[in-house]
CSV table of C-alpha atoms in Angstrom, one decimal:
chain,number,residue,atom,x,y,z
A,6,MET,CA,125.9,141.1,85.0
A,7,PRO,CA,128.4,143.7,86.4
A,8,SER,CA,131.1,144.7,84.0
A,9,PRO,CA,134.8,144.6,85.0
A,10,VAL,CA,135.5,147.3,87.6
A,11,SER,CA,138.7,149.0,88.6
A,12,ALA,CA,139.7,149.6,92.2
A,13,ASP,CA,138.3,153.1,92.3
A,14,HIS,CA,135.1,152.3,90.5
A,15,PRO,CA,132.1,153.7,92.5
A,16,ALA,CA,130.2,150.5,92.3
A,17,ALA,CA,132.8,148.9,94.5
A,18,GLN,CA,131.6,151.0,97.5
A,19,PRO,CA,129.4,149.0,99.9
A,20,PRO,CA,125.7,149.9,100.2
A,21,GLY,CA,124.3,151.7,103.2
A,22,ARG,CA,123.6,149.5,106.2
A,23,GLY,CA,120.2,151.0,106.6
A,24,SER,CA,119.0,150.1,103.1
A,25,VAL,CA,120.3,146.5,103.6
A,26,GLU,CA,118.4,146.3,106.9
A,27,ALA,CA,115.2,147.4,105.2
A,28,LEU,CA,115.7,144.7,102.5
A,29,ILE,CA,116.2,142.1,105.2
A,30,THR,CA,113.0,143.2,106.9
A,31,GLN,CA,111.0,143.0,103.7
A,32,THR,CA,112.4,139.6,102.8
A,33,ARG,CA,111.5,138.2,106.2
A,34,ARG,CA,108.0,139.6,106.0
A,35,LEU,CA,107.6,138.0,102.6
A,36,LYS,CA,108.9,134.7,104.0
A,37,GLY,CA,106.2,134.8,106.6
A,38,ASP,CA,103.5,135.4,104.0
A,39,VAL,CA,104.7,132.6,101.8
A,40,ASP,CA,104.9,130.2,104.7
A,41,ALA,CA,101.4,131.0,105.8
A,42,VAL,CA,100.0,130.2,102.3
A,43,ARG,CA,102.2,127.1,102.2
A,44,ARG,CA,100.7,125.8,105.4
A,45,ASP,CA,97.2,126.2,104.0
A,46,THR,CA,98.1,124.1,101.0
A,47,ARG,CA,97.5,120.4,101.5
A,48,SER,CA,100.5,118.3,100.7
A,49,GLU,CA,98.8,114.8,100.6
A,50,GLY,CA,95.4,115.6,99.1
A,51,ALA,CA,93.8,113.5,96.3
A,52,ASP,CA,94.2,116.4,93.8
A,53,PRO,CA,97.6,116.2,92.1
A,54,GLU,CA,97.5,120.1,91.5
A,55,GLU,CA,97.6,120.7,95.3
A,56,ARG,CA,100.7,118.6,95.7
A,57,TRP,CA,102.4,120.5,92.9
A,58,GLN,CA,101.5,123.9,94.4
A,59,ARG,CA,102.9,122.8,97.8
A,60,ALA,CA,106.2,121.9,96.1
A,61,LEU,CA,106.4,125.3,94.5
A,62,TYR,CA,105.7,127.0,97.8
A,63,ASP,CA,108.4,125.0,99.4
A,64,LEU,CA,110.9,126.0,96.7
A,65,ALA,CA,109.9,129.7,97.0
A,66,LEU,CA,110.4,129.6,100.7
A,67,HIS,CA,113.9,128.1,100.3
A,68,GLN,CA,114.8,130.8,97.8
A,69,LEU,CA,113.7,133.6,100.2
A,70,GLU,CA,115.8,132.0,103.0
A,71,ASP,CA,118.8,132.2,100.6
A,72,LEU,CA,118.1,135.8,99.9
A,73,ASP,CA,117.9,136.5,103.7
A,74,ALA,CA,121.3,134.8,104.2
A,75,HIS,CA,122.9,136.8,101.4
A,76,LEU,CA,121.6,140.1,102.7
A,77,ALA,CA,123.0,139.2,106.2
A,78,GLN,CA,126.4,138.6,104.7
A,79,LEU,CA,126.2,141.9,102.8
A,80,ARG,CA,125.4,143.7,106.1
A,81,ASP,CA,127.9,141.9,108.3
A,82,GLY,CA,130.9,141.3,106.1
A,83,PRO,CA,130.9,143.1,102.7
A,84,VAL,CA,133.5,142.2,100.2
A,85,ALA,CA,135.8,145.2,99.5
A,86,GLU,CA,137.8,145.8,96.3
A,87,PRO,CA,141.6,146.4,96.7
A,88,ALA,CA,142.6,150.0,96.8
A,89,GLU,CA,145.0,149.5,94.0
A,90,PRO,CA,146.5,146.7,92.0
A,91,VAL,CA,149.2,144.8,93.9
A,92,GLU,CA,151.5,142.0,93.0
A,93,ALA,CA,150.0,139.7,95.6
A,94,PRO,CA,146.4,140.8,96.5
A,95,ALA,CA,145.3,140.1,100.0
A,96,PRO,CA,142.4,137.5,100.3
A,97,ARG,CA,138.9,138.9,100.7
A,98,PRO,CA,137.0,138.0,103.8
A,99,ALA,CA,135.2,134.7,103.4
A,100,PRO,CA,131.4,134.9,103.4
A,101,ALA,CA,129.8,133.3,106.5
A,102,ALA,CA,128.3,129.9,106.3
A,103,ALA,CA,124.6,129.8,105.5
A,104,PRO,CA,122.1,128.8,108.2
A,105,SER,CA,121.4,125.1,108.6
A,106,GLY,CA,118.6,123.8,106.3
A,107,SER,CA,119.1,126.6,103.8
A,108,LEU,CA,119.5,125.8,100.1
A,109,LEU,CA,122.5,128.1,100.3
A,110,SER,CA,124.8,125.4,101.7
A,111,ARG,CA,128.2,127.3,101.6
A,112,VAL,CA,129.7,130.3,99.9
A,113,GLY,CA,133.5,130.7,99.5
A,114,SER,CA,135.8,133.2,97.8
A,115,ALA,CA,139.0,132.9,95.9
A,116,GLU,CA,141.6,135.2,94.3
A,117,TRP,CA,144.2,134.3,91.6
A,118,ASN,CA,147.1,136.7,91.1
A,119,LEU,CA,148.2,136.6,87.5
A,120,LEU,CA,151.4,138.4,88.2
A,121,THR,CA,152.7,136.0,90.9
A,122,ASP,CA,150.6,132.9,89.9
A,123,GLU,CA,149.5,132.7,93.5
A,124,ALA,CA,146.0,131.7,94.7
A,125,THR,CA,144.2,132.6,97.9
A,126,TRP,CA,141.1,130.8,99.1
A,127,SER,CA,138.7,131.3,102.0
A,128,GLY,CA,138.2,128.5,104.4
A,129,GLU,CA,134.7,127.9,103.1
A,130,LEU,CA,136.0,127.2,99.7
A,131,TYR,CA,138.2,124.4,101.0
A,132,GLN,CA,135.1,122.9,102.7
A,133,ILE,CA,133.0,123.2,99.5
A,134,LEU,CA,135.6,121.4,97.5
A,135,GLY,CA,136.4,118.9,100.3
A,136,LEU,CA,140.1,119.8,100.5
A,137,ASP,CA,142.5,120.0,103.4
A,138,PRO,CA,142.5,123.7,104.5
A,139,ASP,CA,146.3,123.4,105.2
A,140,ALA,CA,147.0,122.5,101.6
A,141,PRO,CA,148.1,125.2,99.1
A,142,ALA,CA,145.2,126.7,97.1
A,143,LEU,CA,145.0,125.5,93.5
A,144,THR,CA,146.1,127.8,90.7
A,145,LEU,CA,143.8,128.5,87.8
A,146,ASP,CA,145.7,125.9,85.8
A,147,GLU,CA,145.2,123.3,88.6
A,148,LEU,CA,141.5,124.1,89.3
A,149,PRO,CA,140.1,122.0,86.4
A,150,SER,CA,141.6,118.9,88.0
A,151,LEU,CA,138.8,119.0,90.5
A,152,VAL,CA,136.0,119.4,87.9
A,153,VAL,CA,134.0,116.6,86.4
A,154,GLU,CA,135.5,115.9,83.0
A,155,GLU,CA,132.4,116.8,81.0
A,156,ASP,CA,132.3,120.3,82.7
A,157,ARG,CA,136.0,121.2,82.3
A,158,PRO,CA,135.6,122.9,78.9
A,159,LYS,CA,132.9,125.1,80.4
A,160,LEU,CA,135.1,126.2,83.2
A,161,THR,CA,138.1,126.8,80.8
A,162,ALA,CA,135.9,128.9,78.5
A,163,MET,CA,134.6,131.0,81.4
A,164,VAL,CA,138.1,131.7,82.8
A,165,THR,CA,139.5,132.4,79.4
A,166,ASP,CA,136.7,134.9,78.5
A,167,CYS,CA,137.4,136.6,81.9
A,168,LEU,CA,141.1,136.9,81.6
A,169,VAL,CA,141.4,137.7,77.9
A,170,ASP,CA,138.2,139.6,77.1
A,171,GLY,CA,137.4,141.0,80.6
A,172,LYS,CA,134.0,139.3,80.7
A,173,PRO,CA,132.4,138.6,84.1
A,174,ILE,CA,132.1,134.9,85.1
A,175,ASP,CA,128.7,133.5,85.8
A,176,GLY,CA,128.4,129.8,85.4
A,177,GLU,CA,128.0,126.5,87.0
A,178,PHE,CA,130.0,123.2,87.0
A,179,ARG,CA,130.4,120.1,89.0
A,180,VAL,CA,133.3,119.1,91.1
A,181,LEU,CA,134.4,115.7,92.2
A,182,ARG,CA,135.5,115.8,95.8
A,183,PRO,CA,138.2,113.5,97.2
A,184,ASP,CA,135.6,111.5,99.1
A,185,GLY,CA,133.9,110.6,95.8
A,186,SER,CA,130.9,112.9,96.2
A,187,VAL,CA,129.9,115.3,93.4
A,188,ARG,CA,128.9,118.9,94.2
A,189,ALA,CA,127.3,121.5,91.9
A,190,VAL,CA,129.2,124.8,92.2
A,191,HIS,CA,128.0,128.2,90.9
A,192,MET,CA,130.9,130.6,90.2
A,193,MET,CA,130.7,134.4,89.8
A,194,GLY,CA,133.7,136.5,89.4
A,195,GLU,CA,135.4,139.4,87.6
A,196,PRO,CA,138.9,140.5,86.4
A,197,VAL,CA,140.7,143.1,88.5
A,198,LEU,CA,142.4,145.5,86.2
A,199,GLY,CA,145.9,147.0,86.7
A,200,ALA,CA,147.0,150.6,86.0
A,201,ASP,CA,147.8,149.7,82.4
A,202,GLY,CA,144.3,148.4,81.9
A,203,GLY,CA,145.4,144.8,81.7
A,204,THR,CA,144.1,142.0,84.0
A,205,ALA,CA,146.2,141.8,87.2
A,206,SER,CA,144.1,139.2,89.0
A,207,MET,CA,140.8,137.5,89.1
A,208,TRP,CA,138.5,137.1,92.0
A,209,ALA,CA,135.4,134.9,92.4
A,210,VAL,CA,132.7,133.8,94.7
A,211,LEU,CA,131.8,130.1,94.6
A,212,ARG,CA,128.6,128.8,95.9
A,213,ASP,CA,127.7,125.2,96.7
A,214,VAL,CA,124.3,124.9,94.9
A,215,SER,CA,124.0,121.1,95.2
A,216,ALA,CA,120.9,121.2,97.5
A,217,LEU,CA,119.2,123.8,95.3
A,218,ARG,CA,119.8,121.6,92.2
A,219,ARG,CA,118.4,118.6,94.0
A,220,CYS,CA,115.4,120.6,95.1
A,221,ARG,CA,114.8,121.8,91.6
A,222,ARG,CA,115.3,118.4,90.2
A,223,THR,CA,112.8,117.0,92.6
A,224,VAL,CA,110.3,119.7,91.6
A,225,HIS,CA,110.8,118.9,87.9
A,226,GLU,CA,110.5,115.2,88.5
A,227,THR,CA,107.3,115.8,90.5
A,228,ARG,CA,105.9,117.9,87.7
A,229,ASP,CA,106.8,115.3,85.1
A,230,SER,CA,105.3,112.6,87.2
A,231,MET,CA,102.1,114.6,87.7
A,232,GLN,CA,101.9,115.2,84.0
A,233,ARG,CA,102.2,111.5,83.3
A,234,GLN,CA,99.6,110.8,86.0
A,235,ARG,CA,97.2,113.3,84.4
A,236,ARG,CA,97.7,111.7,81.0
A,237,GLN,CA,97.1,108.3,82.5
A,238,GLU,CA,94.0,109.6,84.3
A,239,GLN,CA,92.7,111.1,81.1
A,240,THR,CA,93.3,107.9,79.2
A,241,GLU,CA,91.5,105.9,81.9
A,242,HIS,CA,88.6,108.3,82.0
A,243,ARG,CA,88.2,108.0,78.2
A,244,ILE,CA,88.3,104.2,78.4
A,245,ALA,CA,85.8,104.1,81.3
A,246,ALA,CA,83.5,106.5,79.5
A,247,GLU,CA,83.7,104.4,76.3
A,248,LEU,CA,83.0,101.2,78.3
A,249,GLN,CA,80.0,102.7,80.0
A,250,GLU,CA,78.7,104.1,76.7
A,251,ALA,CA,79.0,100.6,75.3
A,252,VAL,CA,77.1,98.7,78.0
A,253,LEU,CA,74.4,101.2,79.1
A,254,PRO,CA,71.1,101.2,77.2
A,255,PRO,CA,71.5,102.7,73.7
A,256,TRP,CA,68.2,104.6,73.8
A,257,ARG,CA,68.1,108.3,74.3
A,258,GLY,CA,65.0,110.3,75.2
A,259,SER,CA,61.8,108.3,76.0
A,260,LEU,CA,61.4,104.6,75.5
A,261,ARG,CA,58.0,102.9,75.3
A,262,LEU,CA,57.7,99.2,76.4
A,263,PRO,CA,56.8,96.6,75.6
A,264,HIS,CA,57.6,96.7,71.9
A,265,GLN,CA,54.9,94.1,71.2
A,266,GLY,CA,51.3,94.9,72.2
A,267,PRO,CA,50.0,98.0,74.0
A,268,ARG,CA,52.7,100.3,75.3
A,269,SER,CA,52.3,100.2,79.1
A,270,LEU,CA,55.5,102.0,80.3
A,271,ASP,CA,57.0,105.3,79.2
A,272,LEU,CA,60.6,105.3,80.2
A,273,ALA,CA,63.4,107.9,80.4
A,274,ALA,CA,66.8,107.9,82.2
A,275,ARG,CA,69.9,110.0,82.5
A,276,ARG,CA,73.4,109.7,83.9
A,277,LEU,CA,74.6,112.8,85.7
A,278,THR,CA,78.4,113.1,85.8
A,279,ALA,CA,80.5,114.6,88.5
A,280,ALA,CA,81.3,118.3,88.2
A,281,THR,CA,84.8,117.6,89.5
A,282,ALA,CA,87.7,115.7,87.9
A,283,THR,CA,86.8,112.5,89.8
A,284,PRO,CA,87.2,109.4,87.6
A,285,LEU,CA,84.0,107.8,86.4
A,286,GLY,CA,82.2,105.6,88.9
A,287,GLY,CA,80.3,102.4,88.6
A,288,ASP,CA,76.7,103.7,88.4
A,289,TRP,CA,74.3,102.2,85.9
A,290,TYR,CA,70.6,102.1,84.9
A,291,ASP,CA,68.8,99.6,82.7
A,292,ALA,CA,65.5,98.8,81.1
A,293,LEU,CA,65.0,95.5,79.3
A,294,GLU,CA,62.0,93.8,77.8
A,295,LEU,CA,61.9,90.1,78.7
A,296,SER,CA,60.7,87.2,76.6
A,297,ASP,CA,57.5,86.8,78.6
A,298,GLY,CA,56.5,90.4,78.1
A,299,ASP,CA,57.6,91.6,81.5
A,300,THR,CA,60.0,94.6,81.8
A,301,LEU,CA,63.2,94.6,83.9
A,302,LEU,CA,64.2,97.9,85.5
A,303,SER,CA,67.4,98.2,87.5
A,304,VAL,CA,69.8,100.8,88.8
A,305,GLY,CA,72.9,100.3,90.8
A,306,ASP,CA,76.3,101.4,91.8
A,307,LEU,CA,79.6,99.5,92.2
A,308,THR,CA,81.9,101.3,94.7
A,309,GLY,CA,85.0,103.0,93.5
A,310,HIS,CA,86.1,104.8,90.3
A,311,GLY,CA,88.1,104.1,87.2
A,312,VAL,CA,88.5,101.6,84.5
A,313,ALA,CA,88.4,98.5,86.8
A,314,VAL,CA,85.1,99.7,88.4
A,315,ALA,CA,83.6,100.4,84.9
A,316,SER,CA,84.6,96.9,83.9
A,317,GLY,CA,83.0,95.4,87.0
A,318,MET,CA,79.8,97.4,86.4
A,319,ALA,CA,79.7,96.0,82.8
A,320,MET,CA,80.1,92.5,84.2
A,321,LEU,CA,77.2,93.0,86.8
A,322,LEU,CA,74.9,94.5,84.2
A,323,GLY,CA,75.5,91.7,81.8
A,324,ALA,CA,74.8,89.2,84.6
A,325,ILE,CA,71.6,90.9,85.5
A,326,ARG,CA,70.3,90.8,82.0
A,327,GLY,CA,71.3,87.2,81.4
A,328,MET,CA,69.7,86.0,84.7
A,329,ALA,CA,66.5,88.1,84.1
A,330,LEU,CA,66.1,86.6,80.6
A,331,ALA,CA,66.6,83.2,82.1
A,332,GLY,CA,63.6,83.9,84.4
A,333,SER,CA,65.2,84.7,87.7
A,334,ARG,CA,63.1,86.8,90.0
A,335,PRO,CA,64.5,90.0,91.6
A,336,GLY,CA,65.4,88.5,95.0
A,337,GLU,CA,67.0,85.4,93.5
A,338,LEU,CA,68.8,87.5,91.0
A,339,LEU,CA,70.4,89.7,93.6
A,340,GLY,CA,71.5,86.6,95.6
A,341,MET,CA,73.4,85.3,92.6
A,342,LEU,CA,74.9,88.7,92.0
A,343,ASN,CA,76.2,88.6,95.5
A,344,GLN,CA,77.8,85.2,94.9
A,345,LEU,CA,79.4,86.6,91.7
A,346,LEU,CA,81.0,89.5,93.6
A,347,ASP,CA,82.0,87.2,96.4
A,348,ALA,CA,83.8,85.0,93.9
A,349,THR,CA,85.7,87.7,92.1
A,350,VAL,CA,89.5,88.0,92.6
A,351,GLN,CA,89.2,91.8,93.3
A,352,PRO,CA,87.0,92.4,96.3
A,353,ALA,CA,84.1,94.9,95.5
A,354,LEU,CA,80.9,96.2,97.1
A,355,GLY,CA,77.8,97.2,95.2
A,356,SER,CA,74.3,98.3,95.7
A,357,ALA,CA,71.3,97.7,93.4
A,358,VAL,CA,67.5,97.7,92.9
A,359,CYS,CA,66.0,95.2,90.6
A,360,CYS,CA,62.3,95.5,89.5
A,361,ARG,CA,60.2,93.2,87.3
A,362,TYR,CA,57.0,94.8,86.0
A,363,ARG,CA,54.1,92.7,84.6
A,364,PRO,CA,52.0,94.9,82.4
A,365,GLY,CA,49.0,92.5,82.4
A,366,THR,CA,48.4,92.9,86.1
A,367,ARG,CA,50.4,96.2,86.6
A,368,THR,CA,52.4,94.3,89.3
A,369,LEU,CA,55.8,95.4,90.3
A,370,VAL,CA,58.0,92.9,92.1
A,371,TRP,CA,61.3,94.3,93.4
A,372,ALA,CA,64.3,93.7,95.6
A,373,GLN,CA,67.1,95.8,96.8
A,374,ALA,CA,70.7,95.3,98.0
A,375,GLY,CA,71.7,98.2,100.3
A,376,HIS,CA,70.2,100.7,97.8
A,377,PRO,CA,67.7,103.5,98.1
A,378,ALA,CA,64.1,102.3,97.6
A,379,PRO,CA,62.1,103.4,94.5
A,380,LEU,CA,59.9,106.4,94.9
A,381,LEU,CA,56.2,106.2,93.8
A,382,TYR,CA,54.3,109.3,92.7
A,383,ARG,CA,50.6,109.2,92.5
A,384,ASN,CA,47.9,112.0,92.3
A,385,GLY,CA,50.4,114.8,92.9
A,386,THR,CA,52.1,113.2,96.0
A,387,GLY,CA,55.1,110.9,96.4
A,388,ARG,CA,56.2,108.2,98.9
A,389,ARG,CA,59.1,105.8,99.3
A,390,LEU,CA,58.3,102.1,98.9
A,391,ASN,CA,58.8,99.9,101.9
A,392,ALA,CA,62.1,98.1,101.3
A,393,PRO,CA,62.5,94.3,101.8
A,394,ASP,CA,65.7,93.0,103.5
A,395,GLY,CA,68.9,93.1,101.5
A,396,VAL,CA,72.5,93.9,102.3
A,397,LEU,CA,75.2,95.3,100.0
A,398,LEU,CA,76.4,93.1,97.2
A,399,GLY,CA,79.7,91.5,98.1
A,400,ALA,CA,79.3,92.3,101.8
A,401,THR,CA,78.7,88.8,103.1
A,402,THR,CA,78.7,85.3,101.7
A,403,GLY,CA,75.3,83.5,101.2
A,404,ALA,CA,73.1,86.6,101.8
A,405,ALA,CA,69.4,86.2,101.1
A,406,TYR,CA,67.4,89.0,99.5
A,407,GLY,CA,63.7,89.6,100.2
A,408,GLN,CA,61.1,90.7,97.7
A,409,ALA,CA,58.2,93.2,97.8
A,410,GLU,CA,55.2,93.6,95.6
A,411,GLU,CA,53.3,96.8,94.6
A,412,THR,CA,50.3,97.2,92.3
A,413,LEU,CA,50.5,100.2,90.1
A,414,ARG,CA,47.8,102.3,88.4
A,415,PRO,CA,47.7,104.2,85.2
A,416,GLY,CA,49.4,107.6,85.7
A,417,ASP,CA,51.7,106.3,88.4
A,418,LEU,CA,55.3,107.3,88.2
A,419,LEU,CA,58.2,105.3,89.5
A,420,LEU,CA,61.6,106.9,90.1
A,421,LEU,CA,64.8,104.8,90.7
A,422,HIS,CA,68.1,106.5,91.5
A,423,THR,CA,71.6,105.9,92.8
A,424,ASP,CA,73.2,107.5,95.8
A,425,GLY,CA,74.5,111.0,95.2
A,426,LEU,CA,71.7,112.1,93.0
A,427,VAL,CA,71.1,115.0,95.4
A,428,PRO,CA,74.5,116.4,96.2
A,429,GLY,CA,75.4,117.4,99.8
A,430,HIS,CA,72.4,115.9,101.5
A,431,SER,CA,71.9,112.9,103.8
A,432,PRO,CA,69.9,110.0,102.3
A,433,GLY,CA,66.7,111.1,104.2
A,434,ALA,CA,67.0,114.7,103.2
A,435,ALA,CA,67.7,113.7,99.6
A,436,VAL,CA,64.6,111.6,99.4
A,437,ASP,CA,62.5,114.5,100.9
A,438,ARG,CA,63.8,116.8,98.1
A,439,LEU,CA,62.9,114.3,95.5
A,440,LEU,CA,59.4,113.8,96.9
A,441,ASP,CA,59.0,117.6,96.8
A,442,LEU,CA,59.0,117.3,93.0
A,443,ALA,CA,55.7,115.5,93.0
A,444,PRO,CA,53.6,118.5,91.8
A,445,ARG,CA,55.9,119.1,88.9
A,446,PHE,CA,55.9,115.4,88.0
A,447,GLY,CA,52.2,115.5,88.1
A,448,ALA,CA,52.1,118.3,85.6
A,449,ALA,CA,54.7,116.6,83.3
A,450,ARG,CA,53.4,114.9,80.1
A,451,THR,CA,56.2,112.4,79.7
A,452,ALA,CA,58.8,110.5,81.6
A,453,GLN,CA,61.4,112.5,79.7
A,454,ASP,CA,59.9,115.7,81.1
A,455,CYS,CA,60.3,114.3,84.6
A,456,VAL,CA,64.0,113.5,84.0
A,457,ARG,CA,64.5,117.0,82.7
A,458,THR,CA,63.0,118.3,85.9
A,459,VAL,CA,65.5,116.2,88.0
A,460,VAL,CA,68.4,117.4,85.9
A,461,GLU,CA,67.4,121.0,86.3
A,462,GLU,CA,67.2,120.6,90.1
A,463,PHE,CA,70.2,118.4,90.8
A,464,GLY,CA,72.4,118.3,87.7
A,465,GLY,CA,74.4,121.6,88.2
A,466,ALA,CA,77.7,122.5,89.8
A,467,GLY,CA,78.8,121.0,93.1
A,468,ARG,CA,78.3,117.4,92.2
A,469,GLU,CA,81.2,115.3,93.6
A,470,ASP,CA,80.1,111.9,92.2
A,471,ASP,CA,78.2,110.4,89.3
A,472,ALA,CA,74.6,109.4,89.7
A,473,CYS,CA,71.8,107.8,87.6
A,474,VAL,CA,68.0,108.4,87.6
A,475,LEU,CA,65.4,106.3,85.8
A,476,VAL,CA,61.7,107.3,85.5
A,477,ALA,CA,59.0,104.8,84.5
A,478,ARG,CA,55.5,106.2,83.9
A,479,VAL,CA,52.5,103.8,83.7
A,480,THR,CA,50.5,104.7,80.7
A,481,ALA,CA,47.9,101.9,80.6
């Protein structure tokens, strides 16, 4: 902060007009650069960090507009110090009003002569305080009457430090205008010393910073809101992950089914999570040995993300297991799942594949509801199974689901997956890329090796959504 200056102090001389013009040019160039970056920042995107960045760019741009207005005032109407102390100093020129839309709403000036107890205000200061410009300017003793009661001690302390100790004024307080509105005012000022070294008068520049404070308050509130939102998202992500962990099959690595009798299926599965901060989705995989010795295989995806979707996925998976244990065949089972989604209070859509494998005859009976068909790999090549009819779960009331049957052979490998396993590709291209893995699957010794191959190919960066893959290898 500047120290108290006398009338002949060299710092009182105005800066060169050329240097001010250069600063104005630099400021306006920087404004253009910041505005260009701001326009490239999405203001309504799904990522909360982008909205926060846009708010900061807006604030930076407003601050540069303020600086531009201040420099223009310095160029066009500098404030001059009095040549010598006088009993009634003449008022300094009032700074020009700031451009419309700037955070610098108004700047006014004032001078209080301590020898005559007279006050002189610029017209802008009357407007800032909401007073009649024809009324007498308030003295330093009268000024606190306009200030909000809680801020009066602050103003009194600043003025006292200035007049008694010669300290510059640099502080902020709120004023209550006659119309009932409250304005935030920033005050900067200095004592003017007389020939005897005592304080002869005090001058100040007062700036209406209400718009700036509102802007900063909005930015702070936005930041706090985003922090709360992040904490809520983290909590929801943790709950969804725990829920999925609780309902998905507990086995890790390979699983051999059935448990009783010869092991006819070698099974492995993996859930691939999104690389982005997207909340967990409703993807699932499942393998369940049924009471008659058959094996139920299923994968599916409930649309959406978050705790509600994870809860809905858990409901569907529980229903699938219960109906399969009760003897429902895949087509009938999907029809009842569709009725279940249709009856829920919260509308939802889902896709699924349900397979029932009978080891005695190596027969696979399966049905699908708007889901990618299983892929069958045999003798080093792969193909997609011909899908029976079936619409998305929850899409229409009373939908019927067809069934298909396939006879498998020892050494065959069945791959079930959810949408999004192959990031950035159309469904057809994704299937082609999976079928291209046939030679590597043929060389693999276990289903777990095949799952590792899928993860190596498609489990890296760039994944925007969760996905599941389940591999079943016929061993006998």
